[in-house]
mmCIF file of C-alpha atoms in Angstrom:
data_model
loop_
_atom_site.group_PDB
_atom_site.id
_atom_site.type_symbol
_atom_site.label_atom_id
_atom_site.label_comp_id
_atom_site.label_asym_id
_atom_site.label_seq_id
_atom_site.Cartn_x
_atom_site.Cartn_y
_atom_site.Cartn_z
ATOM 1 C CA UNK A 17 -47.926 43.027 62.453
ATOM 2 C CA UNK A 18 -47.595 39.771 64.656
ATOM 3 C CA UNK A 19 -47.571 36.218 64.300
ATOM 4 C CA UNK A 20 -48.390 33.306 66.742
ATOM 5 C CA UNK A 21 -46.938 29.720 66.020
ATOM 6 C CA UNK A 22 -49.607 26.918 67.250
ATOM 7 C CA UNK A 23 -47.779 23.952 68.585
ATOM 8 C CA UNK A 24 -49.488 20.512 69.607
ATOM 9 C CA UNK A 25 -47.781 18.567 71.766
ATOM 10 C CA UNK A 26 -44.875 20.556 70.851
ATOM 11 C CA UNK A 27 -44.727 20.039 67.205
ATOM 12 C CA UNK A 28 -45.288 22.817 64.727
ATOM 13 C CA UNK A 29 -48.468 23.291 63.627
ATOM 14 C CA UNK A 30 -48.557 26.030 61.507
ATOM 15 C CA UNK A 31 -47.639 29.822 62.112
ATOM 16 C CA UNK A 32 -50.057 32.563 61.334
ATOM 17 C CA UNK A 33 -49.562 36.257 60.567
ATOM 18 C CA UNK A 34 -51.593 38.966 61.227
ATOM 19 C CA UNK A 35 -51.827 42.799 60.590
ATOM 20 C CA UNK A 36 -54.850 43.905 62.414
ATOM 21 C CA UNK A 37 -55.851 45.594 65.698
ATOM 22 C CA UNK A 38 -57.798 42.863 67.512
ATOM 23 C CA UNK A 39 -57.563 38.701 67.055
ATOM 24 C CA UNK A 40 -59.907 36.751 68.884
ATOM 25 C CA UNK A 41 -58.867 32.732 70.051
ATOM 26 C CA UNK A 42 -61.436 30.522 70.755
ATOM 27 C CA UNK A 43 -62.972 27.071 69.994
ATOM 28 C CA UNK A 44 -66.040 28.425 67.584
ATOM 29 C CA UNK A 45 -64.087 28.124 63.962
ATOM 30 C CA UNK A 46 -65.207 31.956 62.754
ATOM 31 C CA UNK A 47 -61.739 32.763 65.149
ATOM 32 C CA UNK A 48 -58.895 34.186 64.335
ATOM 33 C CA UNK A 49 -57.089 31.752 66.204
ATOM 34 C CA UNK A 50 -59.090 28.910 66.002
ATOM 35 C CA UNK A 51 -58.399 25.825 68.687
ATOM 36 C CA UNK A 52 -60.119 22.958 68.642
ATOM 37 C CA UNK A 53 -60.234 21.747 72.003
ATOM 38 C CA UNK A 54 -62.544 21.363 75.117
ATOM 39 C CA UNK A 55 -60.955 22.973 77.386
ATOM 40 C CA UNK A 56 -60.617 26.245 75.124
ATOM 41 C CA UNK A 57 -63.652 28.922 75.648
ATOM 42 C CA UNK A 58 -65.808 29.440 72.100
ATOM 43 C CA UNK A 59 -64.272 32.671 72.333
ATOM 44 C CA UNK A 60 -61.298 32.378 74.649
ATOM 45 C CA UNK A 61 -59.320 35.112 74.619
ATOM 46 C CA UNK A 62 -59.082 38.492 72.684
ATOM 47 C CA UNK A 63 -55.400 40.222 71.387
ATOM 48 C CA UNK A 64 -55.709 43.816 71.378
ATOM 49 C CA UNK A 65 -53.184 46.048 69.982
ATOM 50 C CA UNK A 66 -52.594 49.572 71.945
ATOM 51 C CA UNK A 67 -49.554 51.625 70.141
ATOM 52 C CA UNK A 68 -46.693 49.357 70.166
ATOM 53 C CA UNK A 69 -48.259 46.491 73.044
ATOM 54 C CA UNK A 70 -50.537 43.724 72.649
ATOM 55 C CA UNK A 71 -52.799 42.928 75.266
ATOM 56 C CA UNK A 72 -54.340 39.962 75.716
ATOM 57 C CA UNK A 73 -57.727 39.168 77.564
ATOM 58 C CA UNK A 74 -59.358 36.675 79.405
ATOM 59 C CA UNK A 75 -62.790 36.346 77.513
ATOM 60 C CA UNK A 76 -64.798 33.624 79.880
ATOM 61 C CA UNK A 77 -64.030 33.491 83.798
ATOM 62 C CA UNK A 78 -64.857 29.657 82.963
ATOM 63 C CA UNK A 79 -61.837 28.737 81.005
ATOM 64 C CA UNK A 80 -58.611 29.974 82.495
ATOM 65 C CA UNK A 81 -56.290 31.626 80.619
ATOM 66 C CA UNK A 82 -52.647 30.422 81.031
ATOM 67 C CA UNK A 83 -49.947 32.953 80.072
ATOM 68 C CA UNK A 84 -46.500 30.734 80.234
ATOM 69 C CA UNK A 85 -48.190 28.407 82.688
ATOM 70 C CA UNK A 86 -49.416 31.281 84.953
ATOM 71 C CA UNK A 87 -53.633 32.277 85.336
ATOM 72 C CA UNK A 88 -54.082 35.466 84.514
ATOM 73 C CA UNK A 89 -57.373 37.592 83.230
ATOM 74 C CA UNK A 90 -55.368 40.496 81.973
ATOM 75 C CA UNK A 91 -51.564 41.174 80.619
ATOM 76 C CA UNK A 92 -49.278 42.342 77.952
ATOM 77 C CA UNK A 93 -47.879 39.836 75.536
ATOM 78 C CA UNK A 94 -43.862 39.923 74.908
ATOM 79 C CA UNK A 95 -42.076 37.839 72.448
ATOM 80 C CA UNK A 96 -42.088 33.907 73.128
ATOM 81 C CA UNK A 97 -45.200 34.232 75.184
ATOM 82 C CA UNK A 98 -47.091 30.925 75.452
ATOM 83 C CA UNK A 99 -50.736 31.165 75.552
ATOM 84 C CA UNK A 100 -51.658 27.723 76.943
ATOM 85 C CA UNK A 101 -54.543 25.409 76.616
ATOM 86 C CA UNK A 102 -54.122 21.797 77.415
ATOM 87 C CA UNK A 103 -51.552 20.395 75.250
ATOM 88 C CA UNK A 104 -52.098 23.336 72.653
ATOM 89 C CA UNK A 105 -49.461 25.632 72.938
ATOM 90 C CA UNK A 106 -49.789 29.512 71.037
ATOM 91 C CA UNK A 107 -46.572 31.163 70.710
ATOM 92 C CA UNK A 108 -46.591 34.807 70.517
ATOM 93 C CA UNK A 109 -44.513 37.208 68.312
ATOM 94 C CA UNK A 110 -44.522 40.687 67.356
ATOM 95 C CA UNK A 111 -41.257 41.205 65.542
ATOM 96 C CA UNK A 112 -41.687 42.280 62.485
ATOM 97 C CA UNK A 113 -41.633 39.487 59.761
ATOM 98 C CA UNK A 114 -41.244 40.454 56.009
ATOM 99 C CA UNK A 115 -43.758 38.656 53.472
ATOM 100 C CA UNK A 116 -42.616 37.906 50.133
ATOM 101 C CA UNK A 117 -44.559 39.974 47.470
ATOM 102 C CA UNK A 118 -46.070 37.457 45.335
ATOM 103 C CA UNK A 119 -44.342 38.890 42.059
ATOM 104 C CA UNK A 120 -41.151 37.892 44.211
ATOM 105 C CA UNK A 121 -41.673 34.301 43.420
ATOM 106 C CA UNK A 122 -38.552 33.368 41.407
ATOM 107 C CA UNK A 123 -39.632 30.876 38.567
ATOM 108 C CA UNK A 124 -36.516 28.877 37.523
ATOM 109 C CA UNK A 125 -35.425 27.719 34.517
ATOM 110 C CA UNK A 126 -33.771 24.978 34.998
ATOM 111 C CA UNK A 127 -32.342 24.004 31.390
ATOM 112 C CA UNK A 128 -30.395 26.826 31.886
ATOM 113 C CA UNK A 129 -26.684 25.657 33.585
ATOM 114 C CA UNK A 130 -26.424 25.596 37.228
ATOM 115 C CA UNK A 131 -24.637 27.671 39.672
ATOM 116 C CA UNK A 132 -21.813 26.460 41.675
ATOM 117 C CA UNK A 133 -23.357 24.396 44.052
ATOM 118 C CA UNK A 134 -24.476 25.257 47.474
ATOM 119 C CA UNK A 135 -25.781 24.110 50.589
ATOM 120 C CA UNK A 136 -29.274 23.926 51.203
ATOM 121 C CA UNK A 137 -30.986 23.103 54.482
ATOM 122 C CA UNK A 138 -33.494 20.079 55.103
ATOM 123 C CA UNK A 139 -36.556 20.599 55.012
ATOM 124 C CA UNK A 140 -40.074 19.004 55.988
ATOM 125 C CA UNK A 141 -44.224 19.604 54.940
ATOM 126 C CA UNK A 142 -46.435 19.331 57.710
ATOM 127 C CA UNK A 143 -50.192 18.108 57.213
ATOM 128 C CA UNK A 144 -52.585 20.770 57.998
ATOM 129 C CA UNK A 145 -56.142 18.942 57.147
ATOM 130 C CA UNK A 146 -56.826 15.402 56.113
ATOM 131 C CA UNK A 147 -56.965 12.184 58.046
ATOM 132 C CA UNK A 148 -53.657 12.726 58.249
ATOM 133 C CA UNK A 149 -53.243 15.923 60.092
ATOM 134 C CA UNK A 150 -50.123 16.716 61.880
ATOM 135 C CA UNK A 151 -48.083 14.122 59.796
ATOM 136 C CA UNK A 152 -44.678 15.366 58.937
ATOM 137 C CA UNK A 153 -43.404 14.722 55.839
ATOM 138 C CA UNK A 154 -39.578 14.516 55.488
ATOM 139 C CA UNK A 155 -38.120 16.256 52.045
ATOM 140 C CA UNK A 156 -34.659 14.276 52.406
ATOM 141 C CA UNK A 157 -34.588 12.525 48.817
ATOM 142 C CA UNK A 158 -34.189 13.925 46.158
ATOM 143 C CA UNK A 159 -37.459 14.376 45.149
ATOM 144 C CA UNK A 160 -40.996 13.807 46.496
ATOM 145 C CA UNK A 161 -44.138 13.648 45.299
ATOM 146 C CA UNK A 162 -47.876 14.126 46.684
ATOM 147 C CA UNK A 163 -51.288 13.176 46.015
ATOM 148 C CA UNK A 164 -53.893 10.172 45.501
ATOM 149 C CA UNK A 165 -52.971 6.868 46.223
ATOM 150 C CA UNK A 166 -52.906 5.875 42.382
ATOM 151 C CA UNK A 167 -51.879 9.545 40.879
ATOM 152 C CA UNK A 168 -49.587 12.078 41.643
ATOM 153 C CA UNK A 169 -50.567 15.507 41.908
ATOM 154 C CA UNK A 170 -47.119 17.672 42.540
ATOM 155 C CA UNK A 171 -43.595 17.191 42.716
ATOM 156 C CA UNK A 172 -40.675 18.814 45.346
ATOM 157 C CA UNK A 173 -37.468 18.517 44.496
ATOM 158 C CA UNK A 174 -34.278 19.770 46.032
ATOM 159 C CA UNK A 175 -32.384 21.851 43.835
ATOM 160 C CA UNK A 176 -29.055 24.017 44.317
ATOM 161 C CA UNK A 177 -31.622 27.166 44.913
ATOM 162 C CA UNK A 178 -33.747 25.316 47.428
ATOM 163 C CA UNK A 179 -36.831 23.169 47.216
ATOM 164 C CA UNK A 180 -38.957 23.521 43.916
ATOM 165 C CA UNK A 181 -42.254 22.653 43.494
ATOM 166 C CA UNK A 182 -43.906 21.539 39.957
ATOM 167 C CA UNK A 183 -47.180 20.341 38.957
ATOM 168 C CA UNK A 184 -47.050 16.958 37.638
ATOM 169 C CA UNK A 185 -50.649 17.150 36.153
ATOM 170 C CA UNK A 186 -52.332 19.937 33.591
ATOM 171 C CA UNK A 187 -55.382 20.152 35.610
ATOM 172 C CA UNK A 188 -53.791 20.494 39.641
ATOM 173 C CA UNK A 189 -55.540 21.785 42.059
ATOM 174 C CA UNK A 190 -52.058 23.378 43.474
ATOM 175 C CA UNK A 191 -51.881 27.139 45.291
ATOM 176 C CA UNK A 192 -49.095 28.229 47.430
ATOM 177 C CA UNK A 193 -49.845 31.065 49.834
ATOM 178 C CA UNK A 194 -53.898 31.412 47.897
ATOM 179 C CA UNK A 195 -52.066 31.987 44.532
ATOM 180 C CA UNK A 196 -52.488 29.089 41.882
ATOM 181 C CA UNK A 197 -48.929 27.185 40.630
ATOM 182 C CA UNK A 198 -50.148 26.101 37.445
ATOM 183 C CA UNK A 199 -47.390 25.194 35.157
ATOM 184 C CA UNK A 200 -44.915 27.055 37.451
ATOM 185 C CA UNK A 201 -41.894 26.011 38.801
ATOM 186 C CA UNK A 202 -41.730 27.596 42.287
ATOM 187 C CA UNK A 203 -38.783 27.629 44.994
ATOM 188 C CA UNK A 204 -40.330 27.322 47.873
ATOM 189 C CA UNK A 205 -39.891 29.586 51.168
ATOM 190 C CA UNK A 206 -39.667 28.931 54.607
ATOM 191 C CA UNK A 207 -43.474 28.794 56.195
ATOM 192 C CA UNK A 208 -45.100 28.730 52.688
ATOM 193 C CA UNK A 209 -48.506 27.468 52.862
ATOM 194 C CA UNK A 210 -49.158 24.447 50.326
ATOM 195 C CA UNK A 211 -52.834 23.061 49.230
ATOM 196 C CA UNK A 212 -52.677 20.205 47.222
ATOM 197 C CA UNK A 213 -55.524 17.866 46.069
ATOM 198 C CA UNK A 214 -57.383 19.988 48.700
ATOM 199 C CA UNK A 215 -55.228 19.539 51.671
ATOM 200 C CA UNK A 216 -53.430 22.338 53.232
ATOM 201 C CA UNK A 217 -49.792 22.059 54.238
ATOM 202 C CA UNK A 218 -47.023 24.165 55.549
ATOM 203 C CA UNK A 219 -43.462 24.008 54.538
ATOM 204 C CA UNK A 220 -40.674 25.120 56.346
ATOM 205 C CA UNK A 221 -36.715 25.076 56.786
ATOM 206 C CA UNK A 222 -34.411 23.208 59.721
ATOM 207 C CA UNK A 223 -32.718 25.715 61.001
#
């Protein structure tokens, strides 16, 4: 399993994870990695895994491939790698990383009475898709809500446990990590991926 962390202009992107023997980079969108930029190769580079190494490959002798700010065609890929194209930045990791089970998902009830309080980290969403891509989103008050202009679609609110997320509407279009909220009440974990109203999101912790 692995997982690369795109970066623009140094701010998160969003982090993908994958468990498979060979991820391909590129400009066309049917990548694995998928980087929209000129100076990135339709298919730029390919990740292949041998045993316990990843390999990555230069694809097109046309678009250099910059490991860490260094050209090279061919070399093995250690943790914190930076697979650089312009002012994209692809950071590599192969430790493993744990995903929560889906049935994991705590559902609170929150008319029950509440533990003795505790601290709980700020947090942000970051704007995956939209006309507002890239926008971070700070989840300092109390609560915060998203969608239209003129109607609100969810709600996050910081609670004791962490950051919750409710629908605010019977008929939201509201997944987190592909599965549907519905009527839900989810705490939400660090690199969750959010699609509300149709726009994808990522939330995450400051650590």
């Amino acid at each position: 399993m692995v997982k690369f962390t795109i970066t623009l202009n140094n701010k998160k992107v969003k982090s993908l994870i994958f468990d498979k023997n060979i991820i391909h980079i590129g400009r066309n969108s049917d990548n694995d990695l998928f980087v929209d930029h000129p100076d990135a190769a339709p298919i730029h580079a390919t990740v292949t895994q041998k045993g316990h190494a990843y390999i990555i490959t230069q694809n097109n002798a046309e678009y250099p491939l910059l490991i860490n700010n260094e050209e090279t065609k061919e070399v093995r890929l250690i943790n914190n790698d930076k697979i650089m194209i312009d002012n994209y930045s692809i950071i590599f990791n192969s430790a493993k990383i744990i995903i929560p089970n889906k049935n994991d998902i705590v559902t609170k009830n929150y008319a029950a009475p509440l533990k003795e309080k505790t601290i709980v980290p700020n947090a942000k969403v970051q704007i995956l898709s939209g006309q507002n891509i890239g926008r971070l989103i700070s989840l300092k008050d109390i609560k915060v809500s998203f969608g239209k202009k003129d109607s609100n679609t969810a709600e996050i609110s910081k609670k004791n446990e962490g950051f919750a997320i409710t629908a605010l509407q019977s008929n939201a279009n509201i997944t987190i990590n592909h599965e549907p909220l519905g009527d839900k009440t989810i705490i939400l974990n660090d690199n969750d991926m959010l699609l509300i109203d149709n726009i994808s999101m990522q939330f995450f912790l400051e650590h």
